[in-house]
Coordinates of C-alpha atoms and ligand atoms in Angstrom, one line a residue:
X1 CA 105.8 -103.7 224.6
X2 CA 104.7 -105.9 221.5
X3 CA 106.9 -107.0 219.2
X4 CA 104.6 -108.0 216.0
X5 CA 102.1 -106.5 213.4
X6 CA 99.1 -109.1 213.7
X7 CA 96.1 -109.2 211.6
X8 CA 93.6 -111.4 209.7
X9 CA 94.6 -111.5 205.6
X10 CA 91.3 -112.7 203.9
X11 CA 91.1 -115.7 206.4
X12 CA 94.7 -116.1 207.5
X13 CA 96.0 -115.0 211.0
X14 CA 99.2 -113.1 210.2
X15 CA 102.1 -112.1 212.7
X16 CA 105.3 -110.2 211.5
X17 CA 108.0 -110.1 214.2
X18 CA 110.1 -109.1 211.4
X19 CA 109.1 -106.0 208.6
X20 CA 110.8 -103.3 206.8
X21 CA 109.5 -100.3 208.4
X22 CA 108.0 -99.5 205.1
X23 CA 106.8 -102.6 203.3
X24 CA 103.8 -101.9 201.5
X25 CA 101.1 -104.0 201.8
X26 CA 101.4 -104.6 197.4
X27 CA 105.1 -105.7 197.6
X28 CA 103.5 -108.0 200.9
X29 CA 100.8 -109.5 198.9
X30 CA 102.2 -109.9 195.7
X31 CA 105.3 -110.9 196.1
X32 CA 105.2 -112.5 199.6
X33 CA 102.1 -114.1 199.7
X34 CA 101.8 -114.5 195.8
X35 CA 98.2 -113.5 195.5
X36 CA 98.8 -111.3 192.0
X37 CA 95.4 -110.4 192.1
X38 CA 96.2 -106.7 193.7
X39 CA 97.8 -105.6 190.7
X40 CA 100.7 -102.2 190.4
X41 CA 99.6 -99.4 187.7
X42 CA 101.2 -96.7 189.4
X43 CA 102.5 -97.4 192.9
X44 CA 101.4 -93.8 193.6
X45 CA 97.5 -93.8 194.9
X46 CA 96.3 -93.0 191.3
X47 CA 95.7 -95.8 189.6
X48 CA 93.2 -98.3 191.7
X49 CA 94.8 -101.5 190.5
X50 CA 95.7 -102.3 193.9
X51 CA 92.7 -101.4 195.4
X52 CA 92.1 -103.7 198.5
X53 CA 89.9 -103.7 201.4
X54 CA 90.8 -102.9 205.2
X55 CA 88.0 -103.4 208.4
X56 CA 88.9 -102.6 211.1
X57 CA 86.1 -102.1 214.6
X58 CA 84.9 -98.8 214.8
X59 CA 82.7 -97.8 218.2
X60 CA 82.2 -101.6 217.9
X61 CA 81.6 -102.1 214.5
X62 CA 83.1 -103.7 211.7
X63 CA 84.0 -101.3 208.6
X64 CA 85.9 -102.0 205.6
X65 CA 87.4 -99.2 203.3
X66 CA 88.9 -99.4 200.2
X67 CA 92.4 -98.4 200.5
X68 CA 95.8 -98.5 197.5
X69 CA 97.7 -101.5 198.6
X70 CA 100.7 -99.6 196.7
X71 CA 101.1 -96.7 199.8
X72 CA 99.6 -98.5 202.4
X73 CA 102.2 -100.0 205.1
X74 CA 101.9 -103.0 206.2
X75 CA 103.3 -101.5 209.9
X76 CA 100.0 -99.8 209.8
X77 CA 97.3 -102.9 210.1
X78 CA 97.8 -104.3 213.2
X79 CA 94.3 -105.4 214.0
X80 CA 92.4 -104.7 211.1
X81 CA 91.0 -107.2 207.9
X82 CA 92.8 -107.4 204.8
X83 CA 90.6 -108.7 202.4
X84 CA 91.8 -108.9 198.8
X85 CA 89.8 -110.4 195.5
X86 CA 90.4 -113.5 196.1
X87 CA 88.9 -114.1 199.0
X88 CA 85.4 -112.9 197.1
X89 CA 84.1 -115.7 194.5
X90 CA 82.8 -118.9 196.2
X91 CA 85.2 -122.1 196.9
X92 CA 83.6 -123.7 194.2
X93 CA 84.5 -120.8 191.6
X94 CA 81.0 -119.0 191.9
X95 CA 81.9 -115.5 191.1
X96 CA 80.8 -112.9 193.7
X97 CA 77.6 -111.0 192.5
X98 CA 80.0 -107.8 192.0
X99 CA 82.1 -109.9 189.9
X100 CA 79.6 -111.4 188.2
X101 CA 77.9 -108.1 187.1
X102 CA 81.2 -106.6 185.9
X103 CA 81.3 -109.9 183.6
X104 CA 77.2 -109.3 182.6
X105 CA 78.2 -106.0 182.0
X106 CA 80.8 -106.3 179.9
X107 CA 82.7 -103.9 182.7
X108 CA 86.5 -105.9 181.2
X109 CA 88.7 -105.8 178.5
X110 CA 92.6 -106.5 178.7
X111 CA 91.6 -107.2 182.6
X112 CA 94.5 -104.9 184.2
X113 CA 92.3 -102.7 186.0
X114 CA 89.3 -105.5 186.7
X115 CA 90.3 -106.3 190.3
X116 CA 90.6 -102.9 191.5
X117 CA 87.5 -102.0 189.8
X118 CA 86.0 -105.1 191.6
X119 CA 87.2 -104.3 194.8
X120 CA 85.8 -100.5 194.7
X121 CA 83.0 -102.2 193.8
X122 CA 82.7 -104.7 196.4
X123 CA 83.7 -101.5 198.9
X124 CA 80.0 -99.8 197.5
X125 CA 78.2 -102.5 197.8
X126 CA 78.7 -103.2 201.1
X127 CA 78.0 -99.6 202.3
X128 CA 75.7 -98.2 200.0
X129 CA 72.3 -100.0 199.4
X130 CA 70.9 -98.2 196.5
X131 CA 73.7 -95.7 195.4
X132 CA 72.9 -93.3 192.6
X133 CA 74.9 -92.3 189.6
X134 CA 77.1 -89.4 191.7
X135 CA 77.7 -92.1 194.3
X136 CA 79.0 -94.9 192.0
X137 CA 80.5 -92.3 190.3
X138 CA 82.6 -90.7 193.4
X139 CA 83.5 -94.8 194.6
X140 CA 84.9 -95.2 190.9
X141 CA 86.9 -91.7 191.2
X142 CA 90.2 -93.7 192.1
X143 CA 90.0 -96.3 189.4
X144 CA 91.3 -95.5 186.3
X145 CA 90.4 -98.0 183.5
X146 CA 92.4 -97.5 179.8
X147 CA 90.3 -99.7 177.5
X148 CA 87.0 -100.8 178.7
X149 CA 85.6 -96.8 179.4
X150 CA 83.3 -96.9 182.3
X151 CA 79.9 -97.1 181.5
X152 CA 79.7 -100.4 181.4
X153 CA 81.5 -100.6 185.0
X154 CA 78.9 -98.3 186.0
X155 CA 76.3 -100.2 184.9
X156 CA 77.6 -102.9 186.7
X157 CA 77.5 -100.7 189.6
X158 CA 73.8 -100.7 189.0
X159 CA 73.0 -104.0 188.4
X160 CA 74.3 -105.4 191.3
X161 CA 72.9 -103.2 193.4
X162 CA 69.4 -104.4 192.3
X163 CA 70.9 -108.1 193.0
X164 CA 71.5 -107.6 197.0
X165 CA 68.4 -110.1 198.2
X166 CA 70.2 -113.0 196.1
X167 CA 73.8 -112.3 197.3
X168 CA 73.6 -115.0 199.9
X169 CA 77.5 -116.2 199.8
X170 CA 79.0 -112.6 201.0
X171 CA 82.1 -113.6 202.7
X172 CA 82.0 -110.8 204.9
X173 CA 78.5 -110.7 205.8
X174 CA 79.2 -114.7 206.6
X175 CA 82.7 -114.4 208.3
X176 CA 81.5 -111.0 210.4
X177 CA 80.9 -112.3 214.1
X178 CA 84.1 -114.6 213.6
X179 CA 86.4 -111.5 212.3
X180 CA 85.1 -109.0 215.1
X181 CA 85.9 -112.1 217.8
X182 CA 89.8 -112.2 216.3
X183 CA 90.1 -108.3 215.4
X184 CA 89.0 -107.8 218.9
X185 CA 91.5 -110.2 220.2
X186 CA 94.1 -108.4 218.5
X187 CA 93.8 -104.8 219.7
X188 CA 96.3 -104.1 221.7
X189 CA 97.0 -100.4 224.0
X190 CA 100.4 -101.8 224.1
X191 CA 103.1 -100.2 221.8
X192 CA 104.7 -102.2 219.5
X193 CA 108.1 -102.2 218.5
X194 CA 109.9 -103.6 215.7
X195 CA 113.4 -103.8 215.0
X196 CA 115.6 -104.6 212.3
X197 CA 118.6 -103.5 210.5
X198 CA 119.2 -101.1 212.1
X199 CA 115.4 -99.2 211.6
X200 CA 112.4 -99.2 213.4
X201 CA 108.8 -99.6 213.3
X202 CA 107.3 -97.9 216.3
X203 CA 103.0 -97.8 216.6
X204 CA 102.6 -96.2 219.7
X205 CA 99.3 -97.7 221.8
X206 CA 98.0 -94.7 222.6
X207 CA 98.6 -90.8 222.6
X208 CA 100.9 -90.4 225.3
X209 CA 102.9 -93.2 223.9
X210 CA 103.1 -91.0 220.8
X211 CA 103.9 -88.0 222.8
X212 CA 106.6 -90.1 224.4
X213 CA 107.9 -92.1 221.4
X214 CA 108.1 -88.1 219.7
X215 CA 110.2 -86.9 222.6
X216 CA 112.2 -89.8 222.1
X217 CA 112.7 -89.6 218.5
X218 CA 112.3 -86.1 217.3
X219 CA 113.0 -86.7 213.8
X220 CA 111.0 -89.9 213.4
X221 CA 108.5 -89.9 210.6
X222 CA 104.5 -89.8 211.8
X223 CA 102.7 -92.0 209.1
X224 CA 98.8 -91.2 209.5
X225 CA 97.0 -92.1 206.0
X226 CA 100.3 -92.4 203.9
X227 CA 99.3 -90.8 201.0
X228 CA 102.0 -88.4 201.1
X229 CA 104.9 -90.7 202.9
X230 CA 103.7 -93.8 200.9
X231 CA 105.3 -91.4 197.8
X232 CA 107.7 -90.7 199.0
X233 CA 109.0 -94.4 199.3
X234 CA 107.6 -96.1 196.0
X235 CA 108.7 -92.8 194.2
X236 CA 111.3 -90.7 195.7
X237 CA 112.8 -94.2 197.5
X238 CA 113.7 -92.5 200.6
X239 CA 114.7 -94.6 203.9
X240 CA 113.1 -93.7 206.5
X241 CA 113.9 -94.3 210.1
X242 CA 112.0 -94.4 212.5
X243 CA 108.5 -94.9 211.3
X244 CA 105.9 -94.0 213.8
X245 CA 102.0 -95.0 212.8
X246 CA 99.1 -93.6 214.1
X247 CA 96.6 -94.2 211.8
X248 CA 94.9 -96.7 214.6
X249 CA 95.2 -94.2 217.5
X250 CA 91.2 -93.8 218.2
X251 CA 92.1 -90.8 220.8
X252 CA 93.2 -88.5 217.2
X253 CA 90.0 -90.0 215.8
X254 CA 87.2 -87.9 217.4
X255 CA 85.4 -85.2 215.9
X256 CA 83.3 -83.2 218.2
X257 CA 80.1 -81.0 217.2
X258 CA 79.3 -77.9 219.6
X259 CA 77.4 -75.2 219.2
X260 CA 80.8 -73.1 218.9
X261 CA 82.1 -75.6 216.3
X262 CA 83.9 -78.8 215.1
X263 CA 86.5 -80.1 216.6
X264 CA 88.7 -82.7 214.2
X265 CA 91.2 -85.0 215.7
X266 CA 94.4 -85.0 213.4
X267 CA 93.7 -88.7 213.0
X268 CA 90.1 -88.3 211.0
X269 CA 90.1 -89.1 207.4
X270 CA 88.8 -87.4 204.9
X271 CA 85.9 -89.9 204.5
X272 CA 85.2 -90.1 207.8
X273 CA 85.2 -85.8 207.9
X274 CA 83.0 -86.1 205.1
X275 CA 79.4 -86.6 206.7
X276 CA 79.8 -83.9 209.9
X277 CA 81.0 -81.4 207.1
X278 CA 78.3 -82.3 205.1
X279 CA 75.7 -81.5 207.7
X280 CA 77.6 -78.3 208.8
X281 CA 79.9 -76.9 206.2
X282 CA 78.1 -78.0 203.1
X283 CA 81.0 -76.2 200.9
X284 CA 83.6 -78.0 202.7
X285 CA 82.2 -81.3 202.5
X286 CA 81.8 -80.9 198.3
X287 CA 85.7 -79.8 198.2
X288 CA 86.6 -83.3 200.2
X289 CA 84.8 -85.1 197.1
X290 CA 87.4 -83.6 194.7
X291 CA 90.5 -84.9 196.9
X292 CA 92.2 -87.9 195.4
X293 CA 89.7 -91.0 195.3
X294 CA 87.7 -93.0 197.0
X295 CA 91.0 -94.7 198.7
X296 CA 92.8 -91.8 199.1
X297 CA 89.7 -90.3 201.1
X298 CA 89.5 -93.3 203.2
X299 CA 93.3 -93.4 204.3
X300 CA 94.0 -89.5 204.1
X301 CA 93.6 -87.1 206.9
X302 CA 93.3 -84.0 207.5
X303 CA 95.7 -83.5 209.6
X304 CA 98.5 -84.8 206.8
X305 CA 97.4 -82.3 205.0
X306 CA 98.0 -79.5 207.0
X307 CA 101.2 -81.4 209.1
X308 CA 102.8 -81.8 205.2
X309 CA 102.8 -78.2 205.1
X310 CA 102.3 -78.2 201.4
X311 CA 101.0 -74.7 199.7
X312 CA 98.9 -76.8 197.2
X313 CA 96.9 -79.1 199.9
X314 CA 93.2 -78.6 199.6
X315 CA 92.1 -78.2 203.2
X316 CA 94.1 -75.4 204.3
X317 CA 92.7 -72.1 202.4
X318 CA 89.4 -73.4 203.5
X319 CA 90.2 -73.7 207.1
X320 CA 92.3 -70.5 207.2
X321 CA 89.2 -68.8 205.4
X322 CA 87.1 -70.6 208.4
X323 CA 89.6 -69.0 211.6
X324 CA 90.3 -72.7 212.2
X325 CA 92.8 -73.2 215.2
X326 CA 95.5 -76.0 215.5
X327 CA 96.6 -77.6 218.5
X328 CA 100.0 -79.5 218.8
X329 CA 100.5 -81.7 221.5
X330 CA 104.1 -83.2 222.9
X331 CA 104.9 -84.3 226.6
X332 CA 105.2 -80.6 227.5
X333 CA 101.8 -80.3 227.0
X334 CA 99.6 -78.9 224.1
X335 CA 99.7 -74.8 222.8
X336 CA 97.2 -73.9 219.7
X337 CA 97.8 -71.1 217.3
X338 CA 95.8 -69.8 214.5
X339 CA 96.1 -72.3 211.3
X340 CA 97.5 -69.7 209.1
X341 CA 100.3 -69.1 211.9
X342 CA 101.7 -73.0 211.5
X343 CA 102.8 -72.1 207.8
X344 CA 105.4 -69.7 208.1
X345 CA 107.2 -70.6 205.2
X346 CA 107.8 -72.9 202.4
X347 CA 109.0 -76.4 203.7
X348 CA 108.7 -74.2 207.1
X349 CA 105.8 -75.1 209.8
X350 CA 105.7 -74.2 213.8
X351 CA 106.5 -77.4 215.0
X352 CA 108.6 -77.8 217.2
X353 CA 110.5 -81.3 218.0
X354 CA 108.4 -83.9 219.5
X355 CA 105.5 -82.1 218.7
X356 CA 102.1 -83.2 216.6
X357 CA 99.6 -82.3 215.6
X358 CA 96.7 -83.2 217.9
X359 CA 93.4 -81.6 216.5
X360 CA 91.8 -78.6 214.7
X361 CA 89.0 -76.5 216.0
X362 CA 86.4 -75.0 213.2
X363 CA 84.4 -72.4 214.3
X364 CA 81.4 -72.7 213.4
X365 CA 79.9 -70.2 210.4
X366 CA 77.3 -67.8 211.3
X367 CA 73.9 -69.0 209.6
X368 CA 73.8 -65.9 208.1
X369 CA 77.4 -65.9 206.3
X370 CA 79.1 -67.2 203.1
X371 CA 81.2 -69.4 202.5
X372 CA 82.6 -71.2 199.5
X373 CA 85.9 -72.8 198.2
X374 CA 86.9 -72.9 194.6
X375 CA 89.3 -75.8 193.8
X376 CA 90.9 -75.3 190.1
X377 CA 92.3 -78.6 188.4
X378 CA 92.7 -79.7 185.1
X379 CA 90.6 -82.5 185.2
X380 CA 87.5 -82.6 187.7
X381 CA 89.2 -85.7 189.6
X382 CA 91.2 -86.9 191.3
X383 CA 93.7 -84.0 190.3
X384 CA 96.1 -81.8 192.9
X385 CA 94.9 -78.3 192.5
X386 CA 96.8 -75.4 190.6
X387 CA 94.9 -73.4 192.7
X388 CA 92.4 -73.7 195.6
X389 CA 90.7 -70.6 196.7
X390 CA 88.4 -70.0 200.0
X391 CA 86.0 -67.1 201.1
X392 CA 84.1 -66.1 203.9
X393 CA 82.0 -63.6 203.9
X394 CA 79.8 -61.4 206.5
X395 CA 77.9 -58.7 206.0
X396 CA 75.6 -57.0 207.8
X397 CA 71.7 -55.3 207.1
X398 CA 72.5 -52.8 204.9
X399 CA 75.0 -55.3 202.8
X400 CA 78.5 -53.8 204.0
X401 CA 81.0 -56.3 205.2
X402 CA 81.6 -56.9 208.5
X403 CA 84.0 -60.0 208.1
X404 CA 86.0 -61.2 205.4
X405 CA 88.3 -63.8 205.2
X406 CA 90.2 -64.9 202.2
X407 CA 92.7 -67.8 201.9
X408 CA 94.5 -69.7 198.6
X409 CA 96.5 -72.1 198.0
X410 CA 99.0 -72.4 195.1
X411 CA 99.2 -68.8 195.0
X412 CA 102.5 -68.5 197.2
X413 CA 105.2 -70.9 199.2
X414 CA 102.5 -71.5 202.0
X415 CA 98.4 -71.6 201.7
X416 CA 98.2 -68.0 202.6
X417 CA 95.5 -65.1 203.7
X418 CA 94.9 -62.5 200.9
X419 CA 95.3 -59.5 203.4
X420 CA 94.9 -56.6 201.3
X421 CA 92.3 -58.0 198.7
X422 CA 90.4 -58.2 202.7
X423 CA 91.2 -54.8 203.4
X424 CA 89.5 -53.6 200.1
X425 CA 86.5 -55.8 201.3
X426 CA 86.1 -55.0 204.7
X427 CA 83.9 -52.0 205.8
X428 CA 82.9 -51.5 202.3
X429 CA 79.0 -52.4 200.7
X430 CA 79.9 -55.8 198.9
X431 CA 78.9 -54.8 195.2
X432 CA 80.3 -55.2 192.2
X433 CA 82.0 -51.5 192.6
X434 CA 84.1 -52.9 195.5
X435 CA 84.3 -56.6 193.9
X436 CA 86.0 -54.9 190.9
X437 CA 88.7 -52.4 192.6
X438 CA 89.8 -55.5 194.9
X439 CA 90.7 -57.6 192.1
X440 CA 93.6 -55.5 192.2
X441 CA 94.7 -56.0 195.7
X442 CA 95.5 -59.6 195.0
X443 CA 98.8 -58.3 192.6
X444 CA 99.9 -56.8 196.3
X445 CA 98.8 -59.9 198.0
X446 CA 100.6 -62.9 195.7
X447 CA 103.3 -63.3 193.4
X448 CA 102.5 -67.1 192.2
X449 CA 105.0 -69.4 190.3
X450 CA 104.5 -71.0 186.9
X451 CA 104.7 -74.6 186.8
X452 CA 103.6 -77.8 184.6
X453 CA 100.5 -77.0 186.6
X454 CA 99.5 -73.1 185.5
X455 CA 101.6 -70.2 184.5
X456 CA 101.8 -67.5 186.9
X457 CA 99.0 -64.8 184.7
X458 CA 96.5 -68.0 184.5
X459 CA 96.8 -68.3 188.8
X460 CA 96.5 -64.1 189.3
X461 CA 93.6 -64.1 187.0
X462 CA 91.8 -67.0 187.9
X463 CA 92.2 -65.8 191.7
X464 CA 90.7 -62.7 191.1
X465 CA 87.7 -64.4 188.6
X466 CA 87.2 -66.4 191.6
X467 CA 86.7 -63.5 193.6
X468 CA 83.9 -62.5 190.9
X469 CA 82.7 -65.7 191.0
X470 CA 82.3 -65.6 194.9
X471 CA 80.3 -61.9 194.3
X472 CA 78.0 -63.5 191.9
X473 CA 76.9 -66.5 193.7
X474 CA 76.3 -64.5 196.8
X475 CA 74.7 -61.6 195.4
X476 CA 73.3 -63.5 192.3
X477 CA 69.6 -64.5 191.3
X478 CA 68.2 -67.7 192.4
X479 CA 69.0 -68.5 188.5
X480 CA 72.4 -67.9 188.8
X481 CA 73.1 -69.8 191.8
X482 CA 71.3 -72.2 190.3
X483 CA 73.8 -72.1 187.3
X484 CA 76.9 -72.4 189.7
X485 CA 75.4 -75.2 191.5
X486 CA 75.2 -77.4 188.3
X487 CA 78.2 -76.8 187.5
X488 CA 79.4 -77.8 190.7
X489 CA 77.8 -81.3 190.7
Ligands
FAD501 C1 96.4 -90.2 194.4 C2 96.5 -89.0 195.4 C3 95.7 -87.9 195.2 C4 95.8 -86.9 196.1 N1 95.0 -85.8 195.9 C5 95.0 -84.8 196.7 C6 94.1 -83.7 196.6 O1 93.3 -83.7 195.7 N2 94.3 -82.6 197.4 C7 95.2 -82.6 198.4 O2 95.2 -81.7 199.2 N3 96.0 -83.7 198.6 C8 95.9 -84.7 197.8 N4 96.8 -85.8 198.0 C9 97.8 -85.7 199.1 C10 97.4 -86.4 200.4 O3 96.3 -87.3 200.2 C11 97.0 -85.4 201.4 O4 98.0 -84.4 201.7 C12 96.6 -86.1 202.8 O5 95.8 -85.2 203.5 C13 97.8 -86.5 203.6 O6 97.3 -87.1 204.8 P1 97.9 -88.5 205.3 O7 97.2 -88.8 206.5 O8 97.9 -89.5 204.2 O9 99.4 -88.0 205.6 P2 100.7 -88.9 205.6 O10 101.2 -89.2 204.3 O11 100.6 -90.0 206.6 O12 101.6 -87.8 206.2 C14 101.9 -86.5 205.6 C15 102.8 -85.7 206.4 O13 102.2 -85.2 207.6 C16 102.9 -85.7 208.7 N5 101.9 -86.1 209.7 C17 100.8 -86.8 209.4 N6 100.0 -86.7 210.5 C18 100.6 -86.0 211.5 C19 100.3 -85.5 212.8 N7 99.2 -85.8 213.4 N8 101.2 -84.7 213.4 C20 102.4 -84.4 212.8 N9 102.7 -84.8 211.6 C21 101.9 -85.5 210.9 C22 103.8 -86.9 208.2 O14 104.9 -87.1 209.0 C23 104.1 -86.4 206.8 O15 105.1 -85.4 206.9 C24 96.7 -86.9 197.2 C25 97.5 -88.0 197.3 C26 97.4 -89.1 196.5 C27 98.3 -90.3 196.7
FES502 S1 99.1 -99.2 191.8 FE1 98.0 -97.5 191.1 S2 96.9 -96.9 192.9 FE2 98.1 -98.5 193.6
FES503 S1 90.1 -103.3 181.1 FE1 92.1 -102.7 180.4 S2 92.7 -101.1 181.7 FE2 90.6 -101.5 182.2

C-alpha cells in the first residue's frame, strides 16, 4: 500500500502524504503553489479559465489533454504531468509561439480568459498539425471569452499552426524523454491510501483492488472524470468520504472492435470514444462533439454518464436506441443487463452495493440500418440537453419495419424507450402515413416536466418533430439529407 499522490507539476516532483480527498487541482495551484495563472470563472467545467494540461503514458506514449483545473482532484494525478502556462514562455521571457500569436492576433482584452484560451491552444497545437476551422472551433468549445469575441483567437489558432517549423523552444517536445523516464517511475499497481481527518482517499491499483476497496466501502464515492462529482463539491459543497479514483485504472480503459460490436470500458472518455465511434457509429461520434468541451470530453466518461443515472445525460437514449448491454462487476463476479434495465427510476439505478460499472457492449448496426440522435439545447455548445432523442431503424425490401428502437432523454425521470411510439412503427411500411399516426403514441409513452430548460408542450412536440425529422432524412432526397447534414455541422 502507497501512501502519496506523486507527480511531476510543470518541472517539479510533487508528493502529497497529506490531501483533502477532494482538493482540486485550482485551490492546489493557486492557492498552494501560488501560480495565479490558472484562473476561476466558474469552478463548474464551463468556463475554461482554468484550463490546464495533464499527460499521462498511454500504450507507451506520452499524451497531454486539456482538462478544468476547477473539477479536477488532485487525488486523481498520481503519475501524470501537470503542466500549467507558466511553464510555456522561455526562461528568458520569450513567449511561446501559441502565446505569441494570441498577442499578433490581438486574441486579449481585459486578459481573464487569456490563459485558458492559451492553454486550449497549446493542447491543439500539440495534437493537431494543420487543424481546420471545425477543429479549432470544437478545441475552443470550452473557453468562453466575454470581451475579446473569438475571431481573433481563432485566427490565432491559424497562425500558429502555420508557425510549427520555427517553434524550436517547446517545453514538452524538449522535456519528453525526461517526463516519460519519471512518469514511468511513478506508476505504481499498488493502491494508495490516504488518510486524514477522519476521510479517505483511496485509488485502487488495479480492478480487483476496486472490486475489493467497493466491497469494503459500499457507499464510497467512484470518481472517474469528475465532471459530475467535481460539482458537486465546488457547488453543492458536499463532503465526501471515501473518495475512490479510477480515472488511471488502464483495465476500464479498453475499447474493443469485433465484428459483433464495441466494447467500451467504463473508464474511456469521451475523447478517447470519439475516433472508434467515428469510424463505426458516425451519429454517435457527432453527438460526443456537442457534450461539454474540449475538457469536459477529455476527463468525462461514459461510463459517468450512464453510472450518474441522470434522465438528461446524452449517451444513454443513444445506447438504449443501440441494444447496448452493461456489465457491473463486484468481487461476486460480474452480471450484464440491458442498458435501459439499470434505470429503473429516478435517482434509482440496478446497482447493487460494491458493484461498478465495468464496461458497455454496442452491438454493432446493421450496414443497412438507420440510426441518428437528435440532441436539443439552447445554444449549439457546450449546453445539457432539454432533450436528447435516438432512433434506430430497420426495414426490410419492401420498406416495412422490421426493428425499431426509440430512446429519449429529458422526456421522463430516467432516459427511457418510447414503447408504444415502436409499436406503431413496427410491422408497418415506414411512410409518412405511419410517421404521422405515431406521433401520437409518444402522449402514451411520456409525460415530460417543465423546467428553466423547456416547458412540457415544447418537449412532446419537439419529440414527435423529431420523429418527422428522423422519416425525412431516411426517406428523403439526396437534397434533403443534404439540408440536415449542414445543419448538423
Ligand atoms: C461543463 C460541463 C458540461 C457538461 N455537458 C454535458 C453534456 O453536454 N451532456 C451530458 O450528458 N453530460 C454533460 N456533463 C456531465 C458530465 O460530463 C457527464 O455526465 C460525464 O459523462 C460524467 O462522467 P465522469 O467520468 O466525469 O463522471 P464522474 O463525475 O466521475 O462520476 C459521475 C457519477 O458516476 C459514478 N461513477 C463514475 N464511474 C463509475 C463506474 N465505473 N462505476 C460506478 N459508478 C461510477 C460516480 O460515483 C458519480 O456518481 C457536463 C458536465 C460539465 C461539467
Ligand atoms: S473555472 Fe470555469 S471551467 Fe474552471
Ligand atoms: S479577454 Fe476578457 S474575458 Fe476574454
Amino acid at each position: 500500500m502507497a501512501d502519496s499522490i506523486r507527480f511531476i507539476l510543470n518541472g517539479e516532483d510533487i508528493a502529497l502524504s497529506s490531501l483533502d480527498p477532494t482538493e482540486t487541482l485550482l485551490d492546489f495551484l493557486r492557492l498552494k503553489r501560488r501560480l495565479t495563472g490558472s484562473k476561476e470563472g466558474c469552478a463548474e467545467g464551463d468556463c475554461g479559465a482554468c484550463t490546464v494540461l495533464v499527460g499521462r503514458i498511454v500504450s507507451g506514449r506520452l499524451a497531454y489533454e486539456t482538462v478544468n483545473a476547477c473539477i479536477r482532484f488532485v487525488g486523481s494525478l498520481n503519475a501524470t504531468h501537470v503542466v500549467t502556462v507558466e511553464h510555456l514562455a522561455a526562461k528568458d521571457g520569450t513567449l511561446h509561439p501559441v502565446q505569441q500569436a494570441m498577442v499578433d492576433c490581438h486574441g486579449s482584452q481585459c486578459g481573464f480568459c487569456t490563459p485558458g484560451f492559451v492553454m486550449s491552444l497549446y493542447g491543439l497545437w500539440l495534437t493537431s498539425e494543420t487543424p481546420g476551422r471545425a477543429e479549432i472551433e470544437r478545441a475552443l468549445q470550452g473557453n468562453l471569452c466575454r470581451c475579446t469575441g473569438y475571431e481573433p483567437i481563432v485566427k490565432a489558432a491559424e497562425l500558429v499552426a502555420r508557425m510549427r517549423p520555427s517553434a524550436l523552444f517547446d517545453p514538452l517536445e524538449r522535456e519528453r524523454a525526461n517526463i516519460i523516464a519519471r512518469l514511468k517511475d511513478l506508476t505504481t499497481r499498488e493502491t494508495i491510501l490516504i488518510e486524514g481527518d477522519g476521510r479517505r482517499l483511496i485509488v485502487p491499483g488495479s480492478v480487483e483492488a476496486l472490486a475489493t476497496t467497493m466491497t469494503a466501502h459500499p457507499k464510497a464515492t467512484i470518481v472517474a472524470g469528475a465532471t459530475d462529482v467535481g460539482l458537486w463539491v465546488t457547488k453543492q459543497m458536499r463532503v465526501l468520504d471515501p473518495v475512490v479514483f479510477i480515472n488511471h485504472l488502464d483495465e476500464l480503459q479498453d475499447i474493443v472492435v469485433t465484428p459483433e460490436g464495441i466494447t467500451l470500458g467504463a473508464g474511456v472518455s469521451y475523447s478517447t470514444a470519439f475516433e472508434t465511434l467515428r469510424q463505426e457509429i458516425p451519429a454517435f461520434a457527432r453527438l460526443i462533439t456537442r457534450i461539454g468541451g474540449q475538457q469536459v470530453r477529455n476527463m468525462g466518461t461514459i461510463g459517468g454518464n450512464i453510472a450518474n443515472g441522470s434522465p438528461i445525460g446524452d449517451s444513454p437514449p443513444a445506447l438504449i436506441a443501440l441494444s447496448a448491454t452493461v456489465t457491473l462487476r463486484s468481487t461476486s463476479g460480474t452480471r450484464t443487463m440491458p442498458l435501459e434495465d439499470f434505470f429503473i427510476d429516478y435517482g434509482k439505478q440496478d446497482r447493487q452495493p460494491g458493484e461498478f460499472v465495468e464496461c458497455l457492449f454496442v452491438p454493432r448496426p446493421k450496414a443497412q440500418s438507420h440510426f441518428a440522435v437528435y440532441k436539443i439545447t439552447k445554444r449549439r455548445d457546450e449546453d445539457i440537453s432539454a432533450l436528447c432523442g435516438a432512433f434506430h431503424l430497420e426495414t426490410d425490401e419492401a420498406g416495412t419495419v422490421t426493428h425499431i428502437r426509440v430512446a429519449f432523454g429529458g422526456m421522463a425521470g430516467t432516459p427511457k424507450r418510447a414503447r408504444s411510439v415502436e409499436a406503431a412503427l413496427y410491422g408497418r411500411p415506414f411512410t409518412q402515413a405511419t410517421v404521422e399516426a405515431a406521433r401520437d403514441a409518444f402522449d402514451l409513452d411520456y409525460k415530460p416536466l417543465t423546467d428553466w430548460r423547456a416547458t412540457a408542450e415544447y418537449r412532446q412536440l419537439t419529440a414527435k418533430n423529431l420523429l418527422t425529422r428522423f422519416f425525412l432524412e431516411v426517406s428523403g432526397t439526396p437534397q434533403e439529407l443534404q439540408r440536415f447534414a449542414t445543419e448538423e455541422a
